[in-house]
PDB file of C-alpha atoms in Angstrom:
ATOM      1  CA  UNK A   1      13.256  14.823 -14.655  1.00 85.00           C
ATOM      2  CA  UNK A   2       9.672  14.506 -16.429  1.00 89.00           C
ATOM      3  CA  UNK A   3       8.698  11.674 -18.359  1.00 92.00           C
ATOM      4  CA  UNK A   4       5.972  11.778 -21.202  1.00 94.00           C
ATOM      5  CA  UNK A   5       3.835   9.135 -22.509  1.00 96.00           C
ATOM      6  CA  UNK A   6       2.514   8.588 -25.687  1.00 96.00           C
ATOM      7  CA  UNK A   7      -0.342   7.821 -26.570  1.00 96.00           C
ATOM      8  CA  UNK A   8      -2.685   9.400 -24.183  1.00 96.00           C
ATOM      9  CA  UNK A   9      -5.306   6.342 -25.288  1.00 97.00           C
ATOM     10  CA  UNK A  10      -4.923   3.720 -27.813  1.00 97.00           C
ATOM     11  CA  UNK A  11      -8.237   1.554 -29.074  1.00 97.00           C
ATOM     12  CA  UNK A  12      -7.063  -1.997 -29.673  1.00 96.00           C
ATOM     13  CA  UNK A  13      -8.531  -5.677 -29.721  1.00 96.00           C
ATOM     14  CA  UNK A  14      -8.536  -8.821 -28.042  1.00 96.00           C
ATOM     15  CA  UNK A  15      -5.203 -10.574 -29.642  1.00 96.00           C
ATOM     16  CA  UNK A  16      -3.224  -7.421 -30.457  1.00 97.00           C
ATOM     17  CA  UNK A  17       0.059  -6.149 -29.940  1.00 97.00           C
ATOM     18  CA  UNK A  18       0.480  -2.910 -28.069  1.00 97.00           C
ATOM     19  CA  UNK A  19       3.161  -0.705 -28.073  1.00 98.00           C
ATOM     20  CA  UNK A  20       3.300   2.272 -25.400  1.00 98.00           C
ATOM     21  CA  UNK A  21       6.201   4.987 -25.016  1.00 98.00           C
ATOM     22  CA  UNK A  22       7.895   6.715 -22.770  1.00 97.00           C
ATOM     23  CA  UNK A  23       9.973   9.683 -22.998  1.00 96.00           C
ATOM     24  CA  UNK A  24      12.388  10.999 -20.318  1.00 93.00           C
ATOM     25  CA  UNK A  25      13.386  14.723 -20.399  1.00 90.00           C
ATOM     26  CA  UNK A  26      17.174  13.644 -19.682  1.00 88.00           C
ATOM     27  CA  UNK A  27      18.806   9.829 -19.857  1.00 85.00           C
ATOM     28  CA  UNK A  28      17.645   8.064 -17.203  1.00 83.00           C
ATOM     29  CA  UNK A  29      20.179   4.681 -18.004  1.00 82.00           C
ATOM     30  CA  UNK A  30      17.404   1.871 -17.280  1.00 82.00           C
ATOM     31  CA  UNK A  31      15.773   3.102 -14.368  1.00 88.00           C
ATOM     32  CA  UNK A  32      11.917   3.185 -15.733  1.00 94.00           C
ATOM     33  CA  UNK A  33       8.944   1.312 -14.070  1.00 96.00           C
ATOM     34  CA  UNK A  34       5.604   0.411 -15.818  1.00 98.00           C
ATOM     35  CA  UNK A  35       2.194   0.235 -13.430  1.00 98.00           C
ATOM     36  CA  UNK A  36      -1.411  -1.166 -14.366  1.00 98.00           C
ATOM     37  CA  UNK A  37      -3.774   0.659 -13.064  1.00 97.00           C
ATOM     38  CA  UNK A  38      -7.386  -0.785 -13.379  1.00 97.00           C
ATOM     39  CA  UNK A  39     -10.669   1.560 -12.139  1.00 94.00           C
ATOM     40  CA  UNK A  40     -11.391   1.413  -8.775  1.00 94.00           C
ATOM     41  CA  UNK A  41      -8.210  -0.122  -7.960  1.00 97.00           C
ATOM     42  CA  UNK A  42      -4.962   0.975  -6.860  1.00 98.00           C
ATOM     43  CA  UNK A  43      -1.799   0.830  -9.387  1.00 98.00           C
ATOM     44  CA  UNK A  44       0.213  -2.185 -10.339  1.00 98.00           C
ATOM     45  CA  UNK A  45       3.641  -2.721 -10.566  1.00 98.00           C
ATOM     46  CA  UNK A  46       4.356  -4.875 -13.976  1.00 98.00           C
ATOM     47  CA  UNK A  47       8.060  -3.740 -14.961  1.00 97.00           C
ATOM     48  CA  UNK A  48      10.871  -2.673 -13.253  1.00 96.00           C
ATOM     49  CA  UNK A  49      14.352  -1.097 -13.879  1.00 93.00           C
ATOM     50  CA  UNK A  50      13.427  -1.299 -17.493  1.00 94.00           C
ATOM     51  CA  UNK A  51      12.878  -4.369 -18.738  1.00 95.00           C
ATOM     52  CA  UNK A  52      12.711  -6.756 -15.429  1.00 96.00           C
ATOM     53  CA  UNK A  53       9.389  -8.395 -15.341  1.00 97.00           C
ATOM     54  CA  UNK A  54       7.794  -8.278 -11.643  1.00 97.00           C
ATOM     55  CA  UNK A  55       6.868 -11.735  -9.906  1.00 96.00           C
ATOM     56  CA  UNK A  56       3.302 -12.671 -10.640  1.00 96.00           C
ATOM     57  CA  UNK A  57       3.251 -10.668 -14.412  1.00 98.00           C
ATOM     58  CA  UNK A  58       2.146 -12.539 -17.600  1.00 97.00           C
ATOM     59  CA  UNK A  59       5.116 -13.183 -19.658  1.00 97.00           C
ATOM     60  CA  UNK A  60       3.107 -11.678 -22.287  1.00 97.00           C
ATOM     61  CA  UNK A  61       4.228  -7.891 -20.741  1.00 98.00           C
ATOM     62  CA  UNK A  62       7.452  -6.445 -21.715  1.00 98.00           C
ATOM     63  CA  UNK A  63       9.755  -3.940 -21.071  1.00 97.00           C
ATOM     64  CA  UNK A  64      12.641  -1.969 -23.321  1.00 96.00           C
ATOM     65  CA  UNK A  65      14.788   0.952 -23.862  1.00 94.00           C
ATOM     66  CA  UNK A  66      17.429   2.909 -22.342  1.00 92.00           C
ATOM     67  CA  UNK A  67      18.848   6.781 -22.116  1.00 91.00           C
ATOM     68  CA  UNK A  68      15.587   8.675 -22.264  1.00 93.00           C
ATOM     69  CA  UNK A  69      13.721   6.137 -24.918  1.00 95.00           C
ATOM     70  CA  UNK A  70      10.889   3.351 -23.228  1.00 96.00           C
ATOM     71  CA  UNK A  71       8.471   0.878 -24.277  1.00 97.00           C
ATOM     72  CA  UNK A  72       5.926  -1.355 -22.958  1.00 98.00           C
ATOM     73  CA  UNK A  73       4.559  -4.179 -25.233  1.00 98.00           C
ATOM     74  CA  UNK A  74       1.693  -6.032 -24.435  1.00 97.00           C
ATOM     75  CA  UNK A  75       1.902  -9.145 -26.728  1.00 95.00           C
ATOM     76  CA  UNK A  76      -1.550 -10.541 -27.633  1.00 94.00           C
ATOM     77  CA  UNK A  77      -3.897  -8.141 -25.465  1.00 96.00           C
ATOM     78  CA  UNK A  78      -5.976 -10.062 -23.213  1.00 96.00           C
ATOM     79  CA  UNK A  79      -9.768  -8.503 -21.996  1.00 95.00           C
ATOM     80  CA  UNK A  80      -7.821  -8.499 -18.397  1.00 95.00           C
ATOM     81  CA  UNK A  81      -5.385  -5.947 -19.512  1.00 97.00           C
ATOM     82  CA  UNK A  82      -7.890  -3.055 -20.589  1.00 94.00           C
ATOM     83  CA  UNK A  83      -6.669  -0.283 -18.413  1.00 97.00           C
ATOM     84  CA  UNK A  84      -4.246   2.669 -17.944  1.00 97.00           C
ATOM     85  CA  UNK A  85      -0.799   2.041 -17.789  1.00 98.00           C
ATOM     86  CA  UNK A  86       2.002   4.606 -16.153  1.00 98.00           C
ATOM     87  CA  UNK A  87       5.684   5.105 -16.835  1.00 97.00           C
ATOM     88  CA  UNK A  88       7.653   6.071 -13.325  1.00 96.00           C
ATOM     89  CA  UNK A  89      11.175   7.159 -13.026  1.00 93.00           C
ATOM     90  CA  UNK A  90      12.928   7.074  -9.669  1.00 89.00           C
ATOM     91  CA  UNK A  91      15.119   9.655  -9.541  1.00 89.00           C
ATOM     92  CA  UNK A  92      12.732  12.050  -8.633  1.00 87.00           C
ATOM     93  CA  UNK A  93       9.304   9.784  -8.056  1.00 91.00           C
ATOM     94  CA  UNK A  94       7.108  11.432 -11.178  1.00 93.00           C
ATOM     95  CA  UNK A  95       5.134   9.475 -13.274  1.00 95.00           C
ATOM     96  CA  UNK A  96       3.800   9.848 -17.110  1.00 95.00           C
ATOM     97  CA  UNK A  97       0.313  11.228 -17.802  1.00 96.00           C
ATOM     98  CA  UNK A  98      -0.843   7.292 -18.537  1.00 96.00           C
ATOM     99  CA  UNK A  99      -2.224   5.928 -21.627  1.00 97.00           C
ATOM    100  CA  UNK A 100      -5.631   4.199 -21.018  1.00 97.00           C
ATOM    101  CA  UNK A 101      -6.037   1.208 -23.527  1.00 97.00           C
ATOM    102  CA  UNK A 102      -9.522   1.194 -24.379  1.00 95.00           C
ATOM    103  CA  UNK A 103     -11.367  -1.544 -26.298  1.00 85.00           C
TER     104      UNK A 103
ATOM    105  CA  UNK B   1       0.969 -12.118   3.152  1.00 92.00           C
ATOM    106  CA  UNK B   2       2.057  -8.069   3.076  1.00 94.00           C
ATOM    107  CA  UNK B   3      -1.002  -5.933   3.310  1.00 97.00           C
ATOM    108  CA  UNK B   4      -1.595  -2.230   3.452  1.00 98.00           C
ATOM    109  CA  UNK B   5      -4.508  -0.074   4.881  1.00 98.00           C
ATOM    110  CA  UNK B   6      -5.082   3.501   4.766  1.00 98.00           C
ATOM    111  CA  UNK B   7      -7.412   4.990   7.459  1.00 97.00           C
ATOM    112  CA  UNK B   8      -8.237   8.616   7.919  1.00 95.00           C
ATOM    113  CA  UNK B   9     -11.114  11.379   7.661  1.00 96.00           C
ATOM    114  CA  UNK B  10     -12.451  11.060   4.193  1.00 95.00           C
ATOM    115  CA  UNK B  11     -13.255  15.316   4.572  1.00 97.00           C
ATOM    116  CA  UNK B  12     -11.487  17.971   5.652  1.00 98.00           C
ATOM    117  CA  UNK B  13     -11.843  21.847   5.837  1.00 98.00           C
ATOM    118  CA  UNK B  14      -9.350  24.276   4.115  1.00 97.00           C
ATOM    119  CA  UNK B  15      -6.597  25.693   6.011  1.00 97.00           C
ATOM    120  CA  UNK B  16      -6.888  22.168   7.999  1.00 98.00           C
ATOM    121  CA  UNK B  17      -4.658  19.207   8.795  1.00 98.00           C
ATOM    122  CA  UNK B  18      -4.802  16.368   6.812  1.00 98.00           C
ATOM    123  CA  UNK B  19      -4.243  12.790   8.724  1.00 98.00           C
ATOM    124  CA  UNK B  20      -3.634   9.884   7.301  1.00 98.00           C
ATOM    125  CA  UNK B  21      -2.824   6.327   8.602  1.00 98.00           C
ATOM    126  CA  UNK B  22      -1.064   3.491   6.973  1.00 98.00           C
ATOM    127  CA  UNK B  23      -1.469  -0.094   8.670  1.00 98.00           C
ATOM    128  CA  UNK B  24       1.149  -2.448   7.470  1.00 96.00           C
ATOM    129  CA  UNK B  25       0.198  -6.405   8.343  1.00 96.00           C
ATOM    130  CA  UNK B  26       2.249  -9.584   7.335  1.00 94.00           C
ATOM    131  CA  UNK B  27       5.875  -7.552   7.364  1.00 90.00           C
ATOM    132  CA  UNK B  28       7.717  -5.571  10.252  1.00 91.00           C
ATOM    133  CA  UNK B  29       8.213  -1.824   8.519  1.00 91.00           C
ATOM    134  CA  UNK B  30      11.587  -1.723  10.665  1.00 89.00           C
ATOM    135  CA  UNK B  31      13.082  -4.451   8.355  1.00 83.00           C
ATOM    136  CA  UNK B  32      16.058  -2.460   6.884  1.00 77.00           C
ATOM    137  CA  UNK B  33      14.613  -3.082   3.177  1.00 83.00           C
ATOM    138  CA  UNK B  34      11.986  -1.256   2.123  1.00 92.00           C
ATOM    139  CA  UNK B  35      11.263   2.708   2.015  1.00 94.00           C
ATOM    140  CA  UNK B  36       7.217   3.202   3.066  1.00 95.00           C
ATOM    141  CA  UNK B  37       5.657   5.724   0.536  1.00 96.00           C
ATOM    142  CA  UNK B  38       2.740   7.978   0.064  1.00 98.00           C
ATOM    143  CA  UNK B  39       1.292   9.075  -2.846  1.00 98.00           C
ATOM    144  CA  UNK B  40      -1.742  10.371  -4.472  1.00 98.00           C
ATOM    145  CA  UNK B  41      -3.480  10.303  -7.022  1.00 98.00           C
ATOM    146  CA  UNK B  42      -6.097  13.226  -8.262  1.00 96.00           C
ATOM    147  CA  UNK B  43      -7.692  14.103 -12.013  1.00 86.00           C
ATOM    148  CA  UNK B  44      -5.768  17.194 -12.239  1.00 81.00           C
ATOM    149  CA  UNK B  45      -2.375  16.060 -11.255  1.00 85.00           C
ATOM    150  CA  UNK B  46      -2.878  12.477 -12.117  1.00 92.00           C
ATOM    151  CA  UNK B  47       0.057  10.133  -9.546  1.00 96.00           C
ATOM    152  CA  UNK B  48       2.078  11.919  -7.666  1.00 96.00           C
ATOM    153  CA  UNK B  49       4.643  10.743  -4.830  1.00 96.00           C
ATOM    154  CA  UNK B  50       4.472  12.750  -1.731  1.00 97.00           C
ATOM    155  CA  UNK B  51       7.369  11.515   0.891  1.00 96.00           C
ATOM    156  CA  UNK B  52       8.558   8.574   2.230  1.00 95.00           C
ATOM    157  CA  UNK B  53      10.393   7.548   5.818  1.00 95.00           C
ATOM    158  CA  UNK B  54      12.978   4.454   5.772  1.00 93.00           C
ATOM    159  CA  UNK B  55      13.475   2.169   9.011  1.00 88.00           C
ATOM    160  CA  UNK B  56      16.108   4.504  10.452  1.00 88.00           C
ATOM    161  CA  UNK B  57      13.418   7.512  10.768  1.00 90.00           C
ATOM    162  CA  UNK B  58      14.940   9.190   7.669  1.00 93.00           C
ATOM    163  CA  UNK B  59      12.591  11.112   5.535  1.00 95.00           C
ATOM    164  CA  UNK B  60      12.225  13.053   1.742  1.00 94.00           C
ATOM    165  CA  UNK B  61       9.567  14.798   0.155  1.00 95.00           C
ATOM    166  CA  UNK B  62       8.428  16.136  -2.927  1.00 95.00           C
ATOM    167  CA  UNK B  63       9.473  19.666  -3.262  1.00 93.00           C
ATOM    168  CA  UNK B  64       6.153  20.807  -4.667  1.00 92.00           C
ATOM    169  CA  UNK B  65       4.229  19.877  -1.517  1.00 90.00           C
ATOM    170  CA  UNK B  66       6.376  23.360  -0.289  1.00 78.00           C
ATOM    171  CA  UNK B  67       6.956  21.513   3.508  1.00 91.00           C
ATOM    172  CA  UNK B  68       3.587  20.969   4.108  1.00 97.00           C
ATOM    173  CA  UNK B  69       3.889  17.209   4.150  1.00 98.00           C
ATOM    174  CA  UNK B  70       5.346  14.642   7.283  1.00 97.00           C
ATOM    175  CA  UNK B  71       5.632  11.349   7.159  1.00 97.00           C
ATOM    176  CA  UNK B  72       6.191   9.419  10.403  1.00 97.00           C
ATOM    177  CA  UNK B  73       6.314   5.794  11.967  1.00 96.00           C
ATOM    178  CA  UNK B  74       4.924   4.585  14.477  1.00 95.00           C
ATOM    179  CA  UNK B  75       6.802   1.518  15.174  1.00 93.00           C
ATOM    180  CA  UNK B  76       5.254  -0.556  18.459  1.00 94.00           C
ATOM    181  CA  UNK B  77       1.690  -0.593  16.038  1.00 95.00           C
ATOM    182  CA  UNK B  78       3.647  -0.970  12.480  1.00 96.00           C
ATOM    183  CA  UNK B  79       1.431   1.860  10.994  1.00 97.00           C
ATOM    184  CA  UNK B  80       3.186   4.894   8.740  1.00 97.00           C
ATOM    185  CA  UNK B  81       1.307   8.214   8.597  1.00 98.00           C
ATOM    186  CA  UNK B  82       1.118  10.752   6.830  1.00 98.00           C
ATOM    187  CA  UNK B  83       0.142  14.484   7.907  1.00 98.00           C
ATOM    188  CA  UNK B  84      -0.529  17.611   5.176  1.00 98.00           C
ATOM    189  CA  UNK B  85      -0.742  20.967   6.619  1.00 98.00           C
ATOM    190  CA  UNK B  86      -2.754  24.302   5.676  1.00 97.00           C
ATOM    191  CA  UNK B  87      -5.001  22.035   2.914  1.00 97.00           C
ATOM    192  CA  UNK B  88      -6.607  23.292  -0.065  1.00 97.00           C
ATOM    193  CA  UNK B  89      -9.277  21.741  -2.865  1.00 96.00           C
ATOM    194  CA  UNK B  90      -6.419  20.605  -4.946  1.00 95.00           C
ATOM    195  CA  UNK B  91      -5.637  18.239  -2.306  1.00 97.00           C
ATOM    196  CA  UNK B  92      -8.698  16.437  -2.820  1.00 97.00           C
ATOM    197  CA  UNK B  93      -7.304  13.008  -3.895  1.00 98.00           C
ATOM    198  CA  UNK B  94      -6.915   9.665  -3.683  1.00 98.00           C
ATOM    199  CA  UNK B  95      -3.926   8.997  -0.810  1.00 98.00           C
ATOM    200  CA  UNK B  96      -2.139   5.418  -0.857  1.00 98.00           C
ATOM    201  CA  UNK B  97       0.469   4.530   0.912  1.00 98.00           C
ATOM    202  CA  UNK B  98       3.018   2.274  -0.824  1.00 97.00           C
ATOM    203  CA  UNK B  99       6.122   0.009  -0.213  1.00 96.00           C
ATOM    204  CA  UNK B 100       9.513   1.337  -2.519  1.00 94.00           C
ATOM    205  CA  UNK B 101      11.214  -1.598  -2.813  1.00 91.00           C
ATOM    206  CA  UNK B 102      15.228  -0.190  -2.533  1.00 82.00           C
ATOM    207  CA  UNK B 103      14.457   3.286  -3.236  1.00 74.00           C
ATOM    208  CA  UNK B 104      13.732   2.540  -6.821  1.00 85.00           C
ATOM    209  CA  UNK B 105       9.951   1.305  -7.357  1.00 95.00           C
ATOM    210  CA  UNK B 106       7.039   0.345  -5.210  1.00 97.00           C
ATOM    211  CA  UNK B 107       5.943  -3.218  -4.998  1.00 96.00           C
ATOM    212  CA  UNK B 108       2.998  -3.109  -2.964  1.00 97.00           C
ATOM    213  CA  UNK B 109       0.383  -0.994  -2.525  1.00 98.00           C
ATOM    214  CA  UNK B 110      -2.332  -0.363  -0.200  1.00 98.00           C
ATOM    215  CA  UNK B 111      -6.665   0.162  -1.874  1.00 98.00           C
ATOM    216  CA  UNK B 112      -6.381   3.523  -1.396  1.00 98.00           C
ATOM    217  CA  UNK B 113      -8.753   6.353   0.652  1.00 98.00           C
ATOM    218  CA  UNK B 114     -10.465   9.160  -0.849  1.00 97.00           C
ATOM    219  CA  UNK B 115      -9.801  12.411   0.606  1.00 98.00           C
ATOM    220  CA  UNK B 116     -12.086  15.376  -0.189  1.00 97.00           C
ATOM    221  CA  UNK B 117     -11.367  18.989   1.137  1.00 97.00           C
ATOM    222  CA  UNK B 118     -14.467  21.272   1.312  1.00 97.00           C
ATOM    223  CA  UNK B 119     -15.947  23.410   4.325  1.00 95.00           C
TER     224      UNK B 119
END
């Protein structure tokens, strides 16, 4: 099962909304995770099985979709969250090609 | 709290094993919870999960990594490793180990060590 993300890298400002996608190659149900990944630093876990937000995330992070159809919305981007961000599916461990959010 | 620290060579030569150690502090790796996972991460193939080993001693891999991978436990010194046999350039990565929370994500993982194979 491969999963594809889209975009590759999005420009966006302090205070907007970001939308990211993820695209599995057969349905999946609801079993997609989102990571941050920062430079420098090892990956992040922010959402799991979907939509469930992981302890310790800003409630501003959010997770949808089902079948083979994901998003992650970041609601009022923060300077903090400028960096890549990967869709994971668990059934066989592979992760999307990441989408770096640039300034 | 839960920690994690790789430790290994940072080079290796081709056709050589690669040996990697994972210290876990703060959590017993023989509570029957968690799976403990490596993966890497390189520019060319971006994240990829490499194998895992679950308190009983059971293991899986990734298919790709054709058998050369073993994961182990060493459970009197809490520490998971990770050996790759017969390595090449595109093994040069990052290596982190990782804790899969139910088989299904991983919550926690360790800074990561670079790797770099070259004679």
């Amino acid at each position: 099962i491969q999963v594809t993300q889209s975009p590759s890298s999005l420009s966006a400002s302090v205070g907007d909304r970001v939308t990211i996608t993820c695209r599995a190659s057969q349905s999946i149900v609801t079993s997609l995770n989102w990571y941050q990944q920062k430079t420098g630093k090892a990956p992040k876990l922010l959402i799991y099985g979907a939509s469930n937000l992981q302890s310790g995330v800003p409630s501003r992070f959010s997770g949808s979709g089902s079948g083979t159809e994901f998003a992650l919305t970041i609601d009022s981007l923060q300077p903090d969250d400028f960096a890549t961000y990967y869709c994971q599916q668990p059934f066989t461990r592979t992760f999307g090609q990441g989408t770096k959010v640039e300034i | 709290q839960v920690q994690l620290q790789e430790s290994g060579p940072g080079l290796v030569k081709p056709s050589e094993t690669l040996s990697l150690t994972c210290s876990v502090s703060g959590d017993s790796i023989t509570r029957g919870v968690y799976y403990w996972s490596w993966i890497r991460q390189s520019a060319g193939t971006g994240l990829e999960w490499i194998g895992r080993i679950y308190t009983t001693g059971a293991t899986s891999y990734n298919p790709s990594l054709k058998s050369r991978a073993t994961v182990s436990a060493d459970t009197s010194n809490n520490q998971v490793s990770l050996e790759l046999a017969s390595v090449t350039a595109a093994d040069t990565a990052i290596y982190y180990c990782a804790r899969e929370n139910g088989g299904h994500y991983w919550d926690l993982w360790g800074r990561g060590t670079q790797v770099t194979v070259s004679s």
